[in-house]
Amino acid sequence: MKQSPQLKKAEEAMKPGVITGEGFLGKDKRHLIDILIEDDAEVSRSGLSHDIIAEKMKFFKEEGIKGEGLPVCVGDNFEVIVESVRGKLACPFGEPGLISKNNIGVINTKIKQEIHFTDFHIHMIEEHGFYQGKGSPYRISPKELIEILEIEPNE
Amino acid sequence: MYLQWIELVYSVLVVCGISTVLAILMVIADATIGNYGKKKLIVNNDKEFEVEGGNTVLTTLKEQGIFIPSACGGRGSCGLCKLKIDEGGGDYLPTELSWITKEEQKDNIRLCCQLKMKNDLKVTVPDELLEIKEYEVKVDKIVDLTHDIKCITFVFQGDDKMEFKAGQFVQLEVPEYELCEETVYRAYSISSVPSENKRFQLQIKYVSNGICTTYVHKHMQEGEIIKMNGPYGDFYLTDTDSELIFMAVGSGMAPIKSILMDMLERGINRKATFLFGAKNTDDLFLVDELKSLEKKLPDFKFVPIISRPEESKDWNGETGRLSEILPKYLKKPENTEAYLCAGERVIISYKQKLMELGIPENKIFYDSFG
Ligand SMILES: Cc1cc2nc3c(=O)[nH]c(=O)nc-3n(C[C@H](O)[C@H](O)[C@H](O)COP(=O)(O)OP(=O)(O)OC[C@H]3O[C@@H](n4cnc5c(N)ncnc54)[C@H](O)[C@@H]3O)c2cc1C
Ligand code: FES
Ligand SMILES: [Zn+2]
């Protein structure tokens, strides 16, 4: 699909060496618009929205902060740890300001799987519906988030 | 529907983003057509250098052998490279403003990886930064402290050695590898004693997908040579006789261990308590070493605390969060200094608790990892 000049600019900012050495698209050769469409469709098929996913990520972050740098139990089957990491990243979509990289780790003890995300991921998903390109080391797919964080449509 | 919305938001952003776009265009124009010729850089009203105009102040100072802390390779994303520019700085750039407070603006504090040498410039570099050097060091030993924290011993080459104060940190340069296409720097507190100035140790915790920690945990080999620079930081013991409370979890132990070993060597016998937290007994480390300090430092107590005791192991030490356990060990808050080493969020919560318990804010010192 043809993308707007704004998305084109964001795509440029996502290339390696502009904001981060690695960039945000990995080996994904598709245009940003196509990446957004595919992930958006996956989220819609699950009966969810990017907002609902971001809300659940924020919920785990807030619970995790209570652990003061050590893991805490959340609900019956989650263990969460929030660790501050120095450094902030500019958003490739161009709004001013910087977003921190605090690392939030969530283990789902029922299915024995864990996931790590940062404030930066939460911002990208909430504001831009962007989960990063396939093959980007920092990509988290909607499917992984939905499964491991047990995100339900009616939340 | 969502995509139409995306497009709409971007249309709005065109308008709001014009200034950002202009700023970016200016940066590109600067990089391509800027030819500023030679400029004068005067450091501390004392040393004068003739330098090539157009480069950032950070790079220019580095070329003159002056190292300013930087953890992001000069991308304006770590906020470490602040310096006072006395003359010639011009207006603030949009890329600086997220890091510079209003007070700092009054003092002409600038982010020197963003500011370029377009004019002659006068800059104040704190004395301790003038001592900083870059070294090549050998990775001598890599030891697992826990499943996700490693202790790395580095040794200086040839006649090199580094004088530092207990509590300071260094910056490691991460070479290019699969997670980074260009070198980056990250800060790590020294955990060994200053008296051993031909070597130093770091305690590095793995951060999922982190550039430096993935390198250290999955690629670094004993015998390899890497670059580092230092020492940095002002997290060290004051010269008073107040009582001391130290608080840290995980690799936050590093600078505190260095301070304690240094107290031992220098015969400082201030009453001191170290509250050290971990998730469970498997995540506690160097407990015997720190416990043995209790016998050598007469007024020292080491308190390991676990947040989640395992049923299978008998643990008769403290259990809970550090801020919950703190009141039991803080006997004279008005005469105590607190030294904290943790991420930003954790520091906020420790600090709040310490102040609630009566420690004045100016007696709370911290080295924030975040
Ligand atoms: C003064 C000081 C002393 C310190 N001392 C110590 C110490 O003694 N021991 C210690 O272990 N640490 C210490 N630290 C922390 C250390 O400097 C690093 O911040 C930490 O090790 C993480 O570095 P990293 O390169 O591995 O992670 P980074 O590469 O900085 O990544 C951090 C997080 O951001 C995420 N991320 C990065 N890029 C993206 C992207 N494009 N999209 C989404 N997510 C992204 C990563 O997945 C990761 O979770 C100290 C920090 C300071 C400031
Ligand atoms: S070097 Fe990181 S902000 Fe300047
Ligand atoms: Zn954004």
Coordinates of C-alpha atoms and ligand atoms in Angstrom, one line a residue:
Chain A
M1 CA 0.0 0.0 0.0
K2 CA 1.2 3.5 -0.7
Q3 CA 2.2 5.3 2.4
S4 CA 1.9 8.9 3.4
P5 CA 4.9 11.2 3.4
Q6 CA 4.7 11.1 7.2
L7 CA 5.0 7.4 7.4
K8 CA 7.8 7.5 4.8
K9 CA 9.7 9.9 7.1
A10 CA 9.1 7.6 10.1
E11 CA 10.4 4.7 8.1
E12 CA 13.5 6.6 7.3
A13 CA 14.0 7.4 11.0
M14 CA 13.7 3.6 11.7
K15 CA 16.7 2.7 9.6
P16 CA 19.9 1.6 11.2
G17 CA 22.1 4.4 12.5
V18 CA 19.5 7.1 12.6
I19 CA 18.0 6.8 16.1
T20 CA 19.6 3.6 17.2
G21 CA 22.5 1.7 15.6
E22 CA 20.3 -1.3 14.8
G23 CA 17.2 0.6 13.8
F24 CA 13.6 -0.7 14.3
L25 CA 12.8 -2.7 11.2
G26 CA 15.3 -5.5 11.3
K27 CA 15.5 -7.5 8.1
D28 CA 11.9 -6.6 7.3
K29 CA 12.1 -5.2 3.7
R30 CA 8.4 -4.2 3.7
H31 CA 7.2 -0.7 4.0
L32 CA 6.2 0.6 7.4
I33 CA 2.6 0.8 6.3
D34 CA 2.5 -2.9 5.5
I35 CA 4.1 -3.8 8.8
L36 CA 1.5 -1.7 10.6
I37 CA -1.4 -3.2 8.6
E38 CA -0.3 -6.8 9.3
D39 CA 0.0 -6.3 13.0
D40 CA -3.2 -4.3 13.2
A41 CA -5.1 -7.1 11.5
E42 CA -3.7 -9.6 13.9
V43 CA -4.8 -7.5 16.9
S44 CA -8.3 -7.0 15.4
R45 CA -8.7 -10.7 14.7
S46 CA -8.0 -11.3 18.4
G47 CA -10.9 -8.9 19.2
L48 CA -8.4 -6.5 20.8
S49 CA -7.0 -3.1 20.2
H50 CA -3.5 -1.6 20.6
D51 CA -4.9 0.4 23.6
I52 CA -6.0 -2.7 25.4
I53 CA -2.7 -4.4 24.9
A54 CA -0.8 -1.3 26.0
E55 CA -3.0 -1.0 29.1
K56 CA -2.2 -4.5 30.2
M57 CA 1.5 -3.8 29.7
K58 CA 1.2 -0.7 31.8
F59 CA -0.7 -2.7 34.5
F60 CA 2.2 -5.2 34.8
K61 CA 4.7 -2.3 34.9
E62 CA 2.9 -0.6 37.8
E63 CA 2.6 -3.8 39.7
G64 CA 6.3 -4.6 39.0
I65 CA 7.5 -1.2 40.3
K66 CA 6.2 -2.2 43.8
G67 CA 9.0 -4.8 43.9
E68 CA 11.7 -2.2 44.3
G69 CA 13.9 -3.9 41.7
L70 CA 13.1 -7.4 42.7
P71 CA 10.4 -9.7 41.3
V72 CA 6.8 -9.6 42.6
C73 CA 3.9 -12.0 42.2
V74 CA 1.0 -10.6 40.3
G75 CA -2.3 -12.6 40.3
D76 CA -2.0 -16.4 40.5
N77 CA 0.5 -17.0 37.7
F78 CA 2.7 -14.0 36.9
E79 CA 6.0 -12.9 38.2
V80 CA 7.0 -9.3 37.3
I81 CA 10.3 -7.4 37.6
V82 CA 10.9 -3.8 36.6
E83 CA 14.5 -2.7 36.2
S84 CA 15.6 0.9 35.4
V85 CA 18.0 1.1 32.5
R86 CA 19.9 4.3 31.7
G87 CA 19.2 5.9 28.4
K88 CA 16.2 7.1 26.5
L89 CA 15.1 6.8 22.9
A90 CA 13.6 9.3 20.5
C91 CA 10.3 8.2 18.9
P92 CA 10.9 7.6 15.2
F93 CA 7.4 8.9 14.5
G94 CA 8.7 12.3 15.3
E95 CA 7.0 13.8 18.3
P96 CA 9.4 15.7 20.5
G97 CA 10.8 14.2 23.8
L98 CA 12.5 11.0 24.7
I99 CA 11.1 7.8 26.0
S100 CA 12.9 5.7 28.7
K101 CA 14.0 2.1 28.3
N102 CA 12.9 0.7 31.7
N103 CA 12.8 -3.0 31.3
I104 CA 9.7 -4.9 32.4
G105 CA 10.0 -8.7 32.6
V106 CA 6.9 -10.8 33.0
I107 CA 7.0 -14.6 33.5
N108 CA 3.7 -16.5 33.1
T109 CA 4.4 -19.4 35.4
K110 CA 1.3 -21.3 34.1
I111 CA 2.6 -21.6 30.6
K112 CA 6.3 -21.2 31.6
Q113 CA 7.0 -18.4 29.2
E114 CA 8.5 -15.0 29.7
I115 CA 8.5 -11.7 27.9
H116 CA 10.5 -8.5 28.3
F117 CA 9.4 -5.1 27.1
T118 CA 10.3 -1.5 27.8
D119 CA 8.5 1.8 28.2
F120 CA 9.5 2.4 24.7
H121 CA 7.5 -0.6 23.4
I122 CA 4.5 0.5 25.4
H123 CA 4.7 4.0 23.7
M124 CA 5.1 2.5 20.2
I125 CA 2.1 0.2 20.6
E126 CA -0.2 2.6 22.4
E127 CA 0.5 5.7 20.2
H128 CA 1.5 4.1 16.9
G129 CA 0.3 0.4 16.8
F130 CA 3.9 -0.4 16.0
Y131 CA 5.5 -3.7 17.2
Q132 CA 8.8 -3.2 15.2
G133 CA 9.8 -5.0 12.0
K134 CA 10.2 -8.8 11.7
G135 CA 13.8 -9.7 12.5
S136 CA 14.3 -6.6 14.7
P137 CA 15.9 -7.9 17.9
Y138 CA 13.4 -5.7 19.8
R139 CA 10.2 -6.8 18.0
I140 CA 7.5 -8.3 20.2
S141 CA 4.6 -9.7 18.2
P142 CA 1.0 -9.0 19.2
K143 CA 0.6 -12.8 19.5
E144 CA 3.4 -13.2 22.1
L145 CA 2.0 -10.3 24.1
I146 CA -1.6 -11.6 24.0
E147 CA -0.6 -15.1 24.9
I148 CA 2.0 -14.5 27.6
L149 CA 0.2 -11.6 29.3
E150 CA -3.2 -13.4 28.9
I151 CA -4.9 -10.4 27.4
E152 CA -8.6 -10.9 26.9
P153 CA -11.0 -8.9 24.7
N154 CA -13.3 -7.8 27.5
E155 CA -10.6 -6.3 29.7
Chain B
M1 CA -10.5 2.3 10.6
Y2 CA -7.4 2.3 12.7
L3 CA -5.2 3.0 9.6
Q4 CA -7.4 5.9 8.6
W5 CA -6.9 7.2 12.1
I6 CA -3.1 6.7 11.8
E7 CA -3.1 8.7 8.5
L8 CA -5.2 11.4 10.2
V9 CA -2.8 11.6 13.1
Y10 CA 0.1 11.9 10.8
S11 CA -1.6 14.7 8.9
V12 CA -2.0 16.6 12.1
L13 CA 1.6 15.7 13.0
V14 CA 2.8 17.3 9.8
V15 CA 1.7 20.6 11.2
C16 CA 2.9 20.0 14.7
G17 CA 6.0 18.3 13.4
I18 CA 7.1 21.2 11.2
S19 CA 9.5 22.5 13.9
T20 CA 10.9 19.0 14.5
V21 CA 11.4 18.6 10.7
L22 CA 13.1 21.9 10.4
A23 CA 15.3 21.0 13.3
I24 CA 16.2 17.7 11.5
L25 CA 16.8 19.6 8.2
M26 CA 19.1 22.0 10.1
V27 CA 21.0 19.1 11.5
I28 CA 21.4 17.5 8.0
A29 CA 22.4 20.8 6.5
D30 CA 24.9 21.4 9.3
A31 CA 26.4 18.0 8.7
T32 CA 26.7 18.4 4.9
I33 CA 27.3 22.1 4.1
G34 CA 28.7 23.4 7.4
N35 CA 32.3 24.5 7.0
Y36 CA 33.3 26.5 10.0
G37 CA 37.1 26.5 9.6
K38 CA 39.3 26.6 12.7
K39 CA 37.9 27.5 16.1
K40 CA 39.3 28.2 19.5
L41 CA 38.3 26.0 22.4
I42 CA 39.2 27.3 25.8
V43 CA 38.9 24.9 28.7
N44 CA 38.6 26.2 32.3
N45 CA 39.9 29.6 31.2
D46 CA 43.3 27.9 31.1
K47 CA 44.0 25.5 28.2
E48 CA 43.4 26.7 24.7
F49 CA 43.1 24.4 21.7
E50 CA 42.8 25.2 18.0
V51 CA 40.2 22.8 16.6
E52 CA 38.3 22.0 13.5
G53 CA 34.9 23.8 13.6
G54 CA 31.6 21.9 13.0
N55 CA 32.2 18.9 15.2
T56 CA 30.3 18.4 18.4
V57 CA 31.9 19.6 21.6
L58 CA 31.9 16.0 22.9
T59 CA 33.9 14.8 20.0
T60 CA 36.2 17.8 20.0
L61 CA 37.0 17.4 23.7
K62 CA 37.7 13.7 23.1
E63 CA 40.1 14.5 20.4
Q64 CA 42.0 16.7 22.9
G65 CA 42.1 13.7 25.4
I66 CA 39.2 15.1 27.6
F67 CA 36.6 12.4 28.2
I68 CA 33.0 13.5 29.1
P69 CA 30.7 10.7 30.3
S70 CA 28.5 9.5 27.5
A71 CA 26.5 6.3 27.4
C72 CA 24.7 6.7 24.1
G73 CA 27.6 7.4 21.7
G74 CA 26.5 11.0 21.4
R75 CA 23.0 10.5 20.2
G76 CA 21.5 12.8 22.8
S77 CA 19.7 9.9 24.5
C78 CA 21.6 9.3 27.8
G79 CA 21.8 12.8 29.3
L80 CA 25.3 12.2 30.7
C81 CA 27.3 14.6 28.7
K82 CA 26.3 17.9 30.4
L83 CA 28.8 20.7 30.7
K84 CA 28.8 24.4 31.5
I85 CA 29.4 26.5 28.4
D86 CA 30.7 29.9 29.5
E87 CA 30.8 31.6 26.0
G88 CA 29.8 30.9 22.5
G89 CA 27.1 28.2 22.9
G90 CA 24.3 30.1 21.2
D91 CA 20.7 29.0 21.6
Y92 CA 19.5 25.7 23.0
L93 CA 18.8 23.0 20.4
P94 CA 15.5 21.1 20.5
T95 CA 17.4 17.9 21.0
E96 CA 19.0 19.2 24.3
L97 CA 15.9 20.4 26.0
S98 CA 14.5 17.1 27.1
W99 CA 17.5 16.7 29.4
I100 CA 18.2 20.3 30.6
T101 CA 16.1 21.6 33.5
K102 CA 15.2 25.3 33.8
E103 CA 17.8 25.8 36.6
E104 CA 20.5 24.2 34.4
Q105 CA 19.5 26.6 31.5
K106 CA 20.1 29.5 33.8
D107 CA 23.6 28.1 34.4
N108 CA 24.3 27.6 30.7
I109 CA 24.5 23.8 31.1
R110 CA 24.5 22.2 27.7
L111 CA 24.3 18.6 26.2
C112 CA 27.8 18.6 24.7
C113 CA 27.1 15.8 22.2
Q114 CA 24.5 18.0 20.5
L115 CA 26.2 21.4 20.7
K116 CA 28.6 22.0 17.8
M117 CA 31.8 24.1 17.5
K118 CA 30.4 26.8 15.3
N119 CA 32.0 29.6 17.3
D120 CA 35.0 30.0 19.6
L121 CA 33.9 28.4 22.8
K122 CA 34.7 28.6 26.5
V123 CA 33.8 25.6 28.5
T124 CA 34.1 24.5 32.1
V125 CA 35.2 20.9 32.6
P126 CA 35.1 19.7 36.2
D127 CA 38.6 18.9 37.5
E128 CA 37.7 15.2 38.1
L129 CA 36.9 14.8 34.4
L130 CA 40.3 16.1 33.4
E131 CA 41.7 13.0 35.1
I132 CA 39.7 10.6 32.9
K133 CA 41.7 8.5 30.4
E134 CA 40.9 5.9 27.9
Y135 CA 42.6 2.5 28.4
E136 CA 42.9 -0.9 26.6
V137 CA 42.3 -3.6 29.2
K138 CA 42.5 -7.4 29.2
V139 CA 39.5 -9.4 30.3
D140 CA 41.2 -11.5 32.9
K141 CA 38.5 -13.5 34.5
I142 CA 34.7 -14.0 34.1
V143 CA 32.9 -15.6 37.0
D144 CA 29.2 -16.2 37.5
L145 CA 27.9 -14.6 40.7
T146 CA 24.3 -15.7 40.0
H147 CA 22.5 -17.0 37.0
D148 CA 22.3 -13.4 35.6
I149 CA 25.2 -11.5 37.2
K150 CA 28.8 -12.0 36.2
C151 CA 31.9 -10.6 37.9
I152 CA 34.5 -9.5 35.3
T153 CA 38.1 -8.8 36.3
F154 CA 40.0 -6.6 33.9
V155 CA 43.8 -5.9 34.0
F156 CA 45.6 -2.9 32.7
Q157 CA 48.3 -3.4 30.0
G158 CA 51.9 -2.4 30.3
D159 CA 52.5 0.4 32.7
D160 CA 48.9 1.6 32.7
K161 CA 47.0 1.9 36.0
M162 CA 43.9 3.8 37.1
E163 CA 43.6 5.8 40.3
F164 CA 40.0 6.0 41.4
K165 CA 37.9 6.5 44.5
A166 CA 35.7 3.7 45.9
G167 CA 32.2 4.2 44.5
Q168 CA 33.2 5.5 41.1
F169 CA 32.3 4.0 37.7
V170 CA 33.9 3.4 34.3
Q171 CA 32.5 3.2 30.8
L172 CA 33.0 0.1 28.8
E173 CA 33.1 0.3 25.0
V174 CA 31.1 -2.4 23.4
P175 CA 32.7 -3.4 20.1
E176 CA 30.6 -3.9 17.0
Y177 CA 28.7 -7.2 17.0
E178 CA 25.3 -8.5 16.0
L179 CA 23.3 -6.2 18.3
C180 CA 25.3 -3.1 17.5
E181 CA 26.7 -1.9 14.3
E182 CA 28.7 0.9 15.9
T183 CA 30.5 1.0 19.2
V184 CA 28.5 2.1 22.3
Y185 CA 29.5 2.9 25.8
R186 CA 27.8 1.8 29.0
A187 CA 28.6 2.8 32.6
Y188 CA 29.5 0.2 35.3
S189 CA 30.5 0.8 38.9
I190 CA 33.8 -0.6 40.1
S191 CA 33.4 -3.3 42.8
S192 CA 37.0 -3.7 43.7
V193 CA 39.3 -1.6 45.9
P194 CA 41.1 1.5 44.7
S195 CA 44.4 0.2 46.2
E196 CA 44.5 -2.4 43.5
N197 CA 45.1 0.0 40.6
K198 CA 46.5 -2.4 38.1
R199 CA 43.1 -4.3 37.8
F200 CA 39.5 -3.7 38.6
Q201 CA 36.3 -5.7 38.8
L202 CA 32.7 -5.1 37.7
Q203 CA 29.5 -6.9 38.5
I204 CA 27.3 -6.9 35.4
K205 CA 23.7 -8.0 35.3
Y206 CA 22.2 -9.4 32.1
V207 CA 19.4 -7.2 30.7
S208 CA 17.2 -8.9 28.1
N209 CA 18.3 -7.8 24.7
G210 CA 20.6 -5.1 26.1
I211 CA 23.5 -4.3 23.9
C212 CA 26.3 -4.2 26.4
T213 CA 25.1 -6.9 28.8
T214 CA 24.3 -9.3 25.9
Y215 CA 27.9 -8.8 24.7
V216 CA 29.3 -9.3 28.2
H217 CA 27.2 -12.4 29.0
K218 CA 27.2 -14.1 25.7
H219 CA 30.2 -13.0 23.7
M220 CA 33.0 -11.7 25.9
Q221 CA 35.9 -14.1 26.3
E222 CA 38.7 -14.2 28.9
G223 CA 41.9 -12.9 27.3
E224 CA 40.2 -10.4 25.0
I225 CA 41.2 -6.8 24.9
I226 CA 38.6 -4.1 25.2
K227 CA 38.5 -0.3 25.5
M228 CA 37.2 1.5 28.6
N229 CA 37.5 5.0 30.0
G230 CA 37.2 6.4 33.5
P231 CA 37.0 6.9 36.4
Y232 CA 33.7 8.9 36.7
G233 CA 31.2 9.8 39.4
D234 CA 30.9 11.5 42.8
F235 CA 29.3 8.6 44.7
Y236 CA 31.8 8.2 47.4
L237 CA 32.0 8.3 51.2
T238 CA 31.9 11.7 52.8
D239 CA 34.5 12.7 55.4
T240 CA 32.2 12.8 58.4
D241 CA 31.6 10.4 61.3
S242 CA 27.9 9.9 60.8
E243 CA 26.6 6.4 60.9
L244 CA 26.1 4.7 57.5
I245 CA 23.3 2.8 55.9
F246 CA 23.9 1.2 52.5
M247 CA 21.1 -0.2 50.4
A248 CA 21.2 -2.1 47.1
V249 CA 19.8 -5.1 45.3
G250 CA 21.6 -7.3 42.7
S251 CA 24.5 -5.7 40.9
G252 CA 23.9 -2.5 42.9
M253 CA 26.2 -4.1 45.4
A254 CA 29.2 -3.2 43.2
P255 CA 30.2 0.4 44.4
I256 CA 29.1 -0.4 48.0
K257 CA 31.4 -3.4 48.1
S258 CA 34.3 -1.2 46.9
I259 CA 33.5 1.4 49.6
L260 CA 33.4 -1.2 52.4
M261 CA 36.7 -2.9 51.4
D262 CA 38.2 0.6 51.1
M263 CA 36.9 1.5 54.6
L264 CA 38.6 -1.7 55.9
E265 CA 41.9 -0.8 54.2
R266 CA 41.9 2.8 55.4
G267 CA 40.8 1.9 59.0
I268 CA 37.5 3.8 58.8
N269 CA 35.4 2.4 61.6
R270 CA 32.1 4.3 61.2
K271 CA 29.1 2.3 62.3
A272 CA 27.7 0.9 59.1
T273 CA 24.9 -1.4 58.0
F274 CA 24.5 -2.8 54.5
L275 CA 21.0 -3.9 53.5
F276 CA 21.3 -6.1 50.5
G277 CA 18.3 -7.6 48.7
A278 CA 17.8 -10.5 46.3
K279 CA 14.8 -12.5 45.2
N280 CA 15.8 -15.8 46.9
T281 CA 18.8 -17.5 48.3
D282 CA 20.1 -18.5 44.8
D283 CA 20.2 -14.9 43.8
L284 CA 22.3 -13.8 46.8
F285 CA 26.0 -13.7 46.2
L286 CA 29.3 -12.9 48.1
V287 CA 27.4 -13.4 51.3
D288 CA 30.3 -15.2 53.1
E289 CA 32.8 -12.5 51.9
L290 CA 30.6 -9.7 53.2
K291 CA 29.7 -11.5 56.4
S292 CA 33.4 -12.0 57.1
L293 CA 33.8 -8.2 56.9
E294 CA 31.7 -8.0 60.1
K295 CA 34.7 -9.5 62.0
K296 CA 37.2 -7.1 60.4
L297 CA 35.2 -3.9 60.5
P298 CA 34.2 -3.7 64.2
D299 CA 30.9 -1.7 63.7
F300 CA 29.7 -3.2 60.5
K301 CA 26.6 -5.3 59.9
F302 CA 25.7 -7.1 56.7
V303 CA 22.0 -7.8 56.3
P304 CA 21.1 -10.0 53.3
I305 CA 17.3 -9.8 52.7
I306 CA 15.3 -12.1 50.4
S307 CA 12.0 -11.1 49.0
R308 CA 10.7 -14.6 48.2
P309 CA 11.8 -17.3 50.6
E310 CA 11.7 -20.8 49.0
E311 CA 9.8 -23.4 51.0
S312 CA 12.5 -26.0 50.2
K313 CA 15.3 -24.0 51.8
D314 CA 15.6 -22.9 55.4
W315 CA 16.2 -19.2 55.6
N316 CA 16.4 -17.5 58.9
G317 CA 17.5 -14.1 57.7
E318 CA 15.3 -11.1 56.9
T319 CA 12.5 -11.5 54.4
G320 CA 10.6 -8.7 52.5
R321 CA 11.4 -5.5 50.7
L322 CA 14.4 -3.3 51.7
S323 CA 12.2 -0.4 52.6
E324 CA 10.1 -2.6 54.8
I325 CA 13.1 -3.9 56.7
L326 CA 14.9 -0.6 56.9
P327 CA 13.2 0.8 60.1
K328 CA 14.5 -2.1 62.1
Y329 CA 18.1 -1.2 61.3
L330 CA 17.9 2.6 61.3
K331 CA 18.5 3.6 64.9
K332 CA 19.7 7.2 64.7
P333 CA 18.3 8.7 61.4
E334 CA 19.3 12.3 62.3
N335 CA 22.9 11.1 62.5
T336 CA 23.0 8.7 59.6
E337 CA 24.0 9.1 55.9
A338 CA 22.4 6.8 53.4
Y339 CA 24.1 5.4 50.3
L340 CA 21.9 3.9 47.7
C341 CA 22.7 2.1 44.5
A342 CA 19.8 1.0 42.2
G343 CA 17.6 2.0 39.3
E344 CA 15.8 5.3 39.3
R345 CA 12.4 4.0 40.4
V346 CA 13.9 2.0 43.3
I347 CA 15.9 5.0 44.4
I348 CA 12.7 7.1 44.6
S349 CA 11.1 4.6 46.8
Y350 CA 14.1 4.1 49.1
K351 CA 14.6 7.8 49.4
Q352 CA 10.9 8.4 50.3
K353 CA 11.1 5.8 53.1
L354 CA 14.5 7.2 54.4
M355 CA 13.1 10.7 54.6
E356 CA 9.9 9.5 56.3
L357 CA 12.1 7.9 58.9
G358 CA 13.9 11.2 59.5
I359 CA 17.1 11.2 57.3
P360 CA 17.6 14.6 55.9
E361 CA 17.6 14.7 52.1
N362 CA 21.1 16.2 51.9
K363 CA 22.4 13.1 53.7
I364 CA 21.0 10.7 51.1
F365 CA 23.5 9.9 48.4
Y366 CA 22.8 7.7 45.4
D367 CA 24.2 6.3 42.2
S368 CA 21.3 5.8 39.9
F369 CA 21.6 3.0 37.4
G370 CA 18.6 4.4 35.5
Ligands
LIG1 C1 26.5 5.3 37.0 C2 26.0 4.0 36.5 C3 26.5 2.8 37.1 C4 26.1 1.6 36.6 N1 26.6 0.5 37.2 C5 26.1 -0.7 36.8 C6 26.7 -1.9 37.5 O1 27.6 -1.9 38.3 N2 26.2 -3.1 37.1 C7 25.2 -3.2 36.1 O2 24.8 -4.4 35.8 N3 24.6 -2.1 35.5 C8 25.1 -0.9 35.9 N4 24.6 0.2 35.3 C9 23.6 0.1 34.2 C10 24.3 -0.1 32.8 O3 25.0 1.1 32.5 C11 23.4 -0.3 31.6 O4 22.4 0.6 31.6 C12 22.8 -1.7 31.7 O5 23.8 -2.7 31.9 C13 22.0 -2.0 30.4 O6 22.9 -1.8 29.3 P1 22.6 -2.6 27.9 O7 23.6 -2.0 26.9 O8 22.8 -4.1 28.2 O9 21.1 -2.3 27.6 P2 20.6 -1.3 26.5 O10 21.1 -1.7 25.1 O11 20.8 0.1 26.9 O12 19.1 -1.6 26.5 C14 18.2 -1.4 27.6 C15 16.9 -1.9 27.3 O13 16.3 -1.2 26.2 C16 15.8 -2.1 25.3 N5 15.9 -1.5 23.9 C17 17.1 -1.0 23.4 N6 16.8 -0.6 22.2 C18 15.5 -0.8 21.9 C19 14.7 -0.6 20.8 N7 15.1 -0.1 19.7 N8 13.4 -0.9 20.9 C20 12.9 -1.4 22.1 N9 13.7 -1.7 23.1 C21 15.0 -1.3 23.1 C22 16.6 -3.4 25.4 O14 15.8 -4.5 25.0 C23 16.8 -3.4 26.9 O15 15.8 -4.0 27.6 C24 25.0 1.5 35.7 C25 24.5 2.7 35.1 C26 25.0 3.9 35.5 C27 24.4 5.1 34.9
FES2 S1 26.3 11.5 25.1 FE1 24.4 10.8 25.6 S2 23.2 12.5 25.7 FE2 25.1 13.3 25.1
ZN3 ZN 5.8 8.3 19.3

